[in-house]
Coordinates of C-alpha atoms in Angstrom, one line a residue:
Chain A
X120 CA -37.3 0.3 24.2
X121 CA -38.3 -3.2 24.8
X122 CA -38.5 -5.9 22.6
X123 CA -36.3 -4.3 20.3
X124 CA -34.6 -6.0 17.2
X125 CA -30.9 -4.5 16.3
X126 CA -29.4 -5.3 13.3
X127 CA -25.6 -4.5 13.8
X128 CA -23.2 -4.3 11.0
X129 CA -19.5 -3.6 11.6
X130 CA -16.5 -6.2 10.5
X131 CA -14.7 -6.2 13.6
X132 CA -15.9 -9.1 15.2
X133 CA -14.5 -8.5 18.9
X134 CA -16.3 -4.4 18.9
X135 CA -19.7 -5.8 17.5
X136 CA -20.0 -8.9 20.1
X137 CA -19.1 -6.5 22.8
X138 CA -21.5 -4.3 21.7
X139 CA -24.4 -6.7 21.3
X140 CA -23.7 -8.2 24.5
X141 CA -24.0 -5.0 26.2
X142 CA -26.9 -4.3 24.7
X143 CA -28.7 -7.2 25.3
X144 CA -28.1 -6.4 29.0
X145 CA -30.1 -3.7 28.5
X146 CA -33.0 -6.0 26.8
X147 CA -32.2 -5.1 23.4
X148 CA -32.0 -8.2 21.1
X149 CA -29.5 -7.3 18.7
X150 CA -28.0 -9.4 15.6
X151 CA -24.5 -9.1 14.2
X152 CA -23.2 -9.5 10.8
X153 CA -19.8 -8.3 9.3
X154 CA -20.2 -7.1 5.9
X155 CA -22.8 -5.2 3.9
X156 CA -23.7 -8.1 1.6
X157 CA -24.8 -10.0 4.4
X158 CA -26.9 -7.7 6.2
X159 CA -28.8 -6.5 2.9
X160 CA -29.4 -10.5 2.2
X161 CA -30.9 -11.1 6.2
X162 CA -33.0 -7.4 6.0
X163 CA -35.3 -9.3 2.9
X164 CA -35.6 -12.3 5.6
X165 CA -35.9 -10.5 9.0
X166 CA -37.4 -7.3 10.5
X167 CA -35.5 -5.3 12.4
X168 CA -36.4 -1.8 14.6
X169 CA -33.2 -0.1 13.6
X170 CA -29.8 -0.5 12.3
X171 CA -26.1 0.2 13.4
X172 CA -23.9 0.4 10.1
X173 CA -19.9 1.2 10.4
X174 CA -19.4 3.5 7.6
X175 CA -15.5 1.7 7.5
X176 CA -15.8 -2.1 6.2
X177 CA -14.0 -4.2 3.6
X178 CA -16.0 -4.9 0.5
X179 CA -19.2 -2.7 0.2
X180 CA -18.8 0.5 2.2
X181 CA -21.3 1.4 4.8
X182 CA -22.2 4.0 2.4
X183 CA -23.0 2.0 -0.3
X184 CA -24.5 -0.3 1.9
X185 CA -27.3 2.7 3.3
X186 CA -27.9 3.5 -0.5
X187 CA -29.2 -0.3 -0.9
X188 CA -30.9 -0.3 2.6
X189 CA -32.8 3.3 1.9
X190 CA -34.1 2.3 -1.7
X191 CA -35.6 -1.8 -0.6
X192 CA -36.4 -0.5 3.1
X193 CA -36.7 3.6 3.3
X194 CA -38.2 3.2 7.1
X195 CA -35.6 1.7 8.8
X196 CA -33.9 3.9 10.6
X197 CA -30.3 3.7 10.5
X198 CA -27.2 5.3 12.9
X199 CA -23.6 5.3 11.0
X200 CA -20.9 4.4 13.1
X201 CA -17.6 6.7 11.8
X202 CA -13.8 7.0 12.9
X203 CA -12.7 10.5 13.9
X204 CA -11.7 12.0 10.0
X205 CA -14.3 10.4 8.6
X206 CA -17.4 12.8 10.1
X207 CA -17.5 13.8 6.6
X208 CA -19.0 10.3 5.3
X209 CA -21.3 10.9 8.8
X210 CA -22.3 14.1 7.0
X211 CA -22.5 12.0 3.8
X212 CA -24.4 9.6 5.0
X213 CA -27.5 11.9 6.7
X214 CA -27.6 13.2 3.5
X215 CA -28.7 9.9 1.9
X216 CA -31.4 9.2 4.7
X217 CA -29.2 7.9 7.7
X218 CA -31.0 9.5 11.0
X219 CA -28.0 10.1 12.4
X220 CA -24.4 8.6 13.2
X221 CA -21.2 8.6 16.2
X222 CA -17.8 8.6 16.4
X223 CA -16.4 5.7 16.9
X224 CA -15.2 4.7 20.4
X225 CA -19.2 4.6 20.9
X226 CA -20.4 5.6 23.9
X227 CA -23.2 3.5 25.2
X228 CA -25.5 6.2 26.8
X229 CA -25.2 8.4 23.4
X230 CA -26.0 5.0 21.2
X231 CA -28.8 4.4 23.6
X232 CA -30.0 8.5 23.3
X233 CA -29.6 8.4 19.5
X234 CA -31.8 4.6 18.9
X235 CA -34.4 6.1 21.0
X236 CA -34.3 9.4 19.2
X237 CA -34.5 7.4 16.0
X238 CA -37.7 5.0 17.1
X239 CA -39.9 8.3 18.5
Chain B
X1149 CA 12.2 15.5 -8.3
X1150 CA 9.6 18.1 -6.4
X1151 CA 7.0 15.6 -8.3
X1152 CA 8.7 12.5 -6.4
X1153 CA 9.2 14.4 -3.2
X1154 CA 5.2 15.2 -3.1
X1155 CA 4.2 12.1 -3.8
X1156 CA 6.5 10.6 -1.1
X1157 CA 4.8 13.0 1.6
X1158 CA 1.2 11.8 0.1
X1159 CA 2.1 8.4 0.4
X1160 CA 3.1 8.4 3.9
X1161 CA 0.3 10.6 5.3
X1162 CA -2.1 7.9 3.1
X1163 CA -0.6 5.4 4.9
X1164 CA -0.5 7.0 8.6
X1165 CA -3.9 8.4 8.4
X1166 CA -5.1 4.4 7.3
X1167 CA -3.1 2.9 10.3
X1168 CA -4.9 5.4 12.1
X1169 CA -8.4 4.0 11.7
X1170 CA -7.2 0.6 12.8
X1171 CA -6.1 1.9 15.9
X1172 CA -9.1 3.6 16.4
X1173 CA -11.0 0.4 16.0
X1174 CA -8.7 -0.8 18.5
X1175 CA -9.3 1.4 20.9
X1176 CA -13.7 1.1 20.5
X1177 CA -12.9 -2.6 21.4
X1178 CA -10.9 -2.0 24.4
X1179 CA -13.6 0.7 25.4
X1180 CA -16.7 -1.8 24.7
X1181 CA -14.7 -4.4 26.8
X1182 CA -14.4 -2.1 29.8
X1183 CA -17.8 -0.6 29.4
X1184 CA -19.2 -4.6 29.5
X1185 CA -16.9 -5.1 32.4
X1186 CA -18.5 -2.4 34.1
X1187 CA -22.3 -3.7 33.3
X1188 CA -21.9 -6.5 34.4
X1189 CA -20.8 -5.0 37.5
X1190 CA -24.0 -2.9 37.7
X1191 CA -25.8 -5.7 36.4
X1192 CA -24.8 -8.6 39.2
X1193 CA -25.4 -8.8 42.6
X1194 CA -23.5 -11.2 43.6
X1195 CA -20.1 -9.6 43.3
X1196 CA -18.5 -8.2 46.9
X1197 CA -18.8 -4.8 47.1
X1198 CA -14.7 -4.4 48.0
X1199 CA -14.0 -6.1 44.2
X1200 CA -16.8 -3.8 42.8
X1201 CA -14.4 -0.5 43.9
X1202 CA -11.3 -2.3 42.8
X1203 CA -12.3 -3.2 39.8
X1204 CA -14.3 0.1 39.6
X1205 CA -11.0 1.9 39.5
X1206 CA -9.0 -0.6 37.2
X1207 CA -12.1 0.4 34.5
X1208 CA -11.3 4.2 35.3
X1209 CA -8.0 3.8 34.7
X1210 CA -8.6 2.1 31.4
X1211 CA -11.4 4.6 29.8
X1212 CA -8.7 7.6 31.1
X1213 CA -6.0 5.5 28.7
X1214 CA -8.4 4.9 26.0
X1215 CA -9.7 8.6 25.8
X1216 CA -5.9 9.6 25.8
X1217 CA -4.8 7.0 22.9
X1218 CA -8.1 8.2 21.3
X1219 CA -6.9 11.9 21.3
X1220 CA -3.7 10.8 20.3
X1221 CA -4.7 9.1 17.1
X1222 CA -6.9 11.6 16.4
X1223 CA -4.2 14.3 16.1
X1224 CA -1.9 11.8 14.4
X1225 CA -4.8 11.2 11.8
X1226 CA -5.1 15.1 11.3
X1227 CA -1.4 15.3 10.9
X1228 CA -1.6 12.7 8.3
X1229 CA -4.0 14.1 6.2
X1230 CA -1.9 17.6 5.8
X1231 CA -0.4 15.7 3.2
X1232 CA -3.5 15.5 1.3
X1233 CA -3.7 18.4 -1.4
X1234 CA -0.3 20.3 -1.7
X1235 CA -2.4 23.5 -1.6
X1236 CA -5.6 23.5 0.7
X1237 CA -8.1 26.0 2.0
X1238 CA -7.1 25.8 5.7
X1239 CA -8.3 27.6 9.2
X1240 CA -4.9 29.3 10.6
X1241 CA -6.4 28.6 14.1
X1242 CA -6.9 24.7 13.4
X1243 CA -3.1 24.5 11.6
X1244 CA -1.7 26.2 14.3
X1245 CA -3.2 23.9 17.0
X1246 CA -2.8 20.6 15.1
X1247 CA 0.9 21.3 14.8
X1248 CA 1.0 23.0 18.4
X1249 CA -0.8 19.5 19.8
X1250 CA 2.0 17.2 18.0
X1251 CA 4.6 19.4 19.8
X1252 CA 3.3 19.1 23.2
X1253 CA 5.5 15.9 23.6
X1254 CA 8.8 17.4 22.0
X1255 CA 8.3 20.8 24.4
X1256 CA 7.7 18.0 27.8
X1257 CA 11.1 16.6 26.8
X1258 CA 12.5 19.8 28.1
X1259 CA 10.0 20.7 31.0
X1260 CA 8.7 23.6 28.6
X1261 CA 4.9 24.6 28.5
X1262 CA 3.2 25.1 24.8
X1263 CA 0.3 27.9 25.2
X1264 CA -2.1 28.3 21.8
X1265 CA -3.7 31.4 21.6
X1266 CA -6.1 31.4 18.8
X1267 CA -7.8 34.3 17.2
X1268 CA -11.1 34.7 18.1
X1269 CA -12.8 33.7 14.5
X1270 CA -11.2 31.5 12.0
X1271 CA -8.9 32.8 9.1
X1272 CA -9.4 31.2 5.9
X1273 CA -6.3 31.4 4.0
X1274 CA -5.2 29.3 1.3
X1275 CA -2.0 27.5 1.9
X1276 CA 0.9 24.5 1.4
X1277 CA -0.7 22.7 4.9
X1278 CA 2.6 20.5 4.8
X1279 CA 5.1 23.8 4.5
X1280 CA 2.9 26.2 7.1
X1281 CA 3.1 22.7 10.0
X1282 CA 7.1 22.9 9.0
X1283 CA 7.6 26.7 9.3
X1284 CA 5.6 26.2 12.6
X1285 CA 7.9 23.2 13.4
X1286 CA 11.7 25.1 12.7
X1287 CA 9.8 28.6 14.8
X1288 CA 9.5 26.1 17.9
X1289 CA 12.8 24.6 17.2
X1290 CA 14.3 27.9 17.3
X1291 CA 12.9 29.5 20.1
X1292 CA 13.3 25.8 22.0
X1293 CA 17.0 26.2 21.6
X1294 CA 17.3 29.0 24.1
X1295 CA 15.1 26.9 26.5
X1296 CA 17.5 23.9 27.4
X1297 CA 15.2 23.2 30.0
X1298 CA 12.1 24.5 31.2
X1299 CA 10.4 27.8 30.2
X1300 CA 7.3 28.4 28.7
X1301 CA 6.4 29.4 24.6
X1302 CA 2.9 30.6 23.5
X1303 CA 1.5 30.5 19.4
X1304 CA -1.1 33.0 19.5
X1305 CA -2.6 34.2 15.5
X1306 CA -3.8 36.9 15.1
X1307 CA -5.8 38.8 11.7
X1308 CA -4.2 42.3 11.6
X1309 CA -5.6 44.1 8.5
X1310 CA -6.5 40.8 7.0
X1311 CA -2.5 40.0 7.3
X1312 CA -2.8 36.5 9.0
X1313 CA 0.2 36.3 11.2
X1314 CA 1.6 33.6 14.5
X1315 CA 3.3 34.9 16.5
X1316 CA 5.5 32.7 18.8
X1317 CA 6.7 33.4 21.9
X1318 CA 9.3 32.6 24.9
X1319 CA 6.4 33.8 27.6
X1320 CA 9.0 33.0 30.5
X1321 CA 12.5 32.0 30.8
X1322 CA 13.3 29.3 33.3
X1323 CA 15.1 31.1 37.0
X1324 CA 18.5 29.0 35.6
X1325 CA 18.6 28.3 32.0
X1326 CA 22.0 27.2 31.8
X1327 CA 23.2 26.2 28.1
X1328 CA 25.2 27.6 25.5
X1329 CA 23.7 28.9 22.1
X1330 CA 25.6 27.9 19.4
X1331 CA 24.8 31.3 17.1
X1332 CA 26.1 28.9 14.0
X1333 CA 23.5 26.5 15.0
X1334 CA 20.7 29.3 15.4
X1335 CA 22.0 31.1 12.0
X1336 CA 21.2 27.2 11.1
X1337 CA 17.7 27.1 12.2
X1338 CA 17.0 30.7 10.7
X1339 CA 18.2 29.5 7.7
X1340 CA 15.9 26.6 7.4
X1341 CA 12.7 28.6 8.6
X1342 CA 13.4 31.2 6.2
X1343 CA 13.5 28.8 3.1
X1344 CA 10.8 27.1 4.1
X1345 CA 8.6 30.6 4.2
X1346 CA 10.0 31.5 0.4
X1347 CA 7.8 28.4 -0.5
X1348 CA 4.6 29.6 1.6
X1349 CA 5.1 33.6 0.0
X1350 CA 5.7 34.3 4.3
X1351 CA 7.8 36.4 6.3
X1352 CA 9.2 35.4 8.9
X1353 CA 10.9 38.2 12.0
X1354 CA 12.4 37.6 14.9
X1355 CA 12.7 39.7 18.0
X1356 CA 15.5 40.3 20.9
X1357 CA 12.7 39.6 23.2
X1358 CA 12.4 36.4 21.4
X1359 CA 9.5 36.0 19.7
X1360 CA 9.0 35.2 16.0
X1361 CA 6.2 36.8 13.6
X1362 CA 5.5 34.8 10.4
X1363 CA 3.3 36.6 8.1
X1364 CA 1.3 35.1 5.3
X1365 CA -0.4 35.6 2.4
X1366 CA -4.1 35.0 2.4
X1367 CA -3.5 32.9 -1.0
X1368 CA 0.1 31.6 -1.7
X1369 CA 1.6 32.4 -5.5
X1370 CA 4.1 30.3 -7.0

């Protein structure tokens, strides 16, 4: 999994850092941005392996977020991060071409299972 | 004034189930922290190993919290959204044990043990979610009152003839349960558990042995 480019989406600033940091001990290079606007802007500037998108965010949804991802870039794979309640927009979300997605806290061995699941 | 009284209840489970998901996000920081905290531990060599098993346990301590604060706010977000539809299509085994779960803390007050026996396959039924939680609620009330401290109360459902019933149960009485029952208090309780299953279309018996059946309807009328 080396060499890997993470785009992470998730509006709580103090989560995704923490997130990104621990991946990046891990070697994955991982980029954070907080809203759904901004991450469809920097996916028609950057390439990325995979992408972490909290279904839960002000402005666009995560949801509505995936549906702009899936139509301008339907390869990248993407894992919905969901509160307990809201499995249903996990559910949702697979539907409408999201590999996959966990309950949010994440665990960091099931995140890393799931992006390597999602790159084979 | 029903119309006002709904839409009160829908209000405040709206607004506890959205407090919910900020303490969930909350909690997935404090656990991210931790789990960095503990990287960096695996991922540094030049920290003593005697820090490394204090600080091993401190992170221990704080994933047990976090995993209990999670469980909590899960149940509270359930909870919340029983307020959702006034009539939902509902598992008897999950309404019994979301309303069981919230109780656990009310039943350590007084030393008493809560046991959930579900039936082995869900029952369907269609019900008032927020009317079934309080019938559920006054049932432990009741039977709580003739546990002043101690004691031990199981919920077990059961499908008889596709009559979904709970039954609740004192399973044991504590060696000295001292007290006094008020019966104009119990007469009280009944009286309130009974209304409360006119709205659901239930039935609701008690026992000498002390144990309650409430009966209900697979789909409610009225």
């Amino acid at each position: 999994m080396d060499n890997l480019k993470i785009l992470l989406v998730d509006d709580e600033d103090d989560f995704i850092n923490t997130l990104a940091e621990r991946l990046e001990l891990r070697g994955l290079k991982s980029l954070t941005v907080h809203d759904g606007e901004s991450a469809i802007r920097l996916l028609d500037t950057e390439q990325f392996d995979i992408m972490l998108l909290d279904v839960m965010m002000p402005g666009m949804s995560g949801l509505e977020t995936l549906k702009h991802v899936k139509i301008d870039h339907p390869d990248l794979p993407v894992i919905l991060l969901t509160g307990h309640g809201s499995t249903k927009d996990g559910m949702e979300g697979m539907r409408m071409g999201a590999f996959d997605y966990l309950v949010k806290p994440v665990n960091i061995k099931d995140l890393l299972k799931k992006i390597e699941a999602a790159l084979k | 004034m029903k119309q006002l009284q709904d839409s009160k209840l829908v209000f405040f489970g709206k607004m506890t189930a959205s407090t919910t998901h900020e303490m969930k996000n909350v909690f997935a920081i404090i656990k991210e922290s931790s789990g960095l905290m503990e990287d960096i531990m695996s991922f540094t060599d030049d920290i003593p190993e005697t820090a490394k098993i204090k600080l091993a346990k401190i992170i221990d301590k704080i994933k047990g919290q976090v995993e209990r604060g999670n469980n909590l706010t899960q149940r509270i977000n359930r909870f919340a959204h029983s307020s959702d539809a006034l009539i939902a299509d509902t598992d008897l085994n999950e309404i019994v044990s979301r309303l069981v779960n919230m109780s656990e803390r009310l039943a350590k007050m007084k030393n008493i043990s809560l046991e959930l026996v579900p039936a082995a396959d869900p029952i369907m039924i269609t019900t008032k979610p927020v009317e079934l939680l309080m019938a559920q609620f006054y049932c432990l009330e009741y039977l709580f009152y003739f546990l002043p401290d101690g004691g031990k109360v199981s919920a077990t459902i059961k499908n008889p003839e596709s009559k979904p019933t709970i039954r609740f149960q004192i399973e044991s009485l504590p060696s000295n349960p001292g007290g006094k029952i008020d019966d104009a208090t119990l007469s009280g309780k009944w009286s309130e558990l009974e209304e409360i299953c006119k709205c659901l279309n239930a039935n609701a018996t008690v026992d000498d042995k002390l144990c309650i059946t409430i009966t209900l309807p697979v789909k409610p009328t009225g």
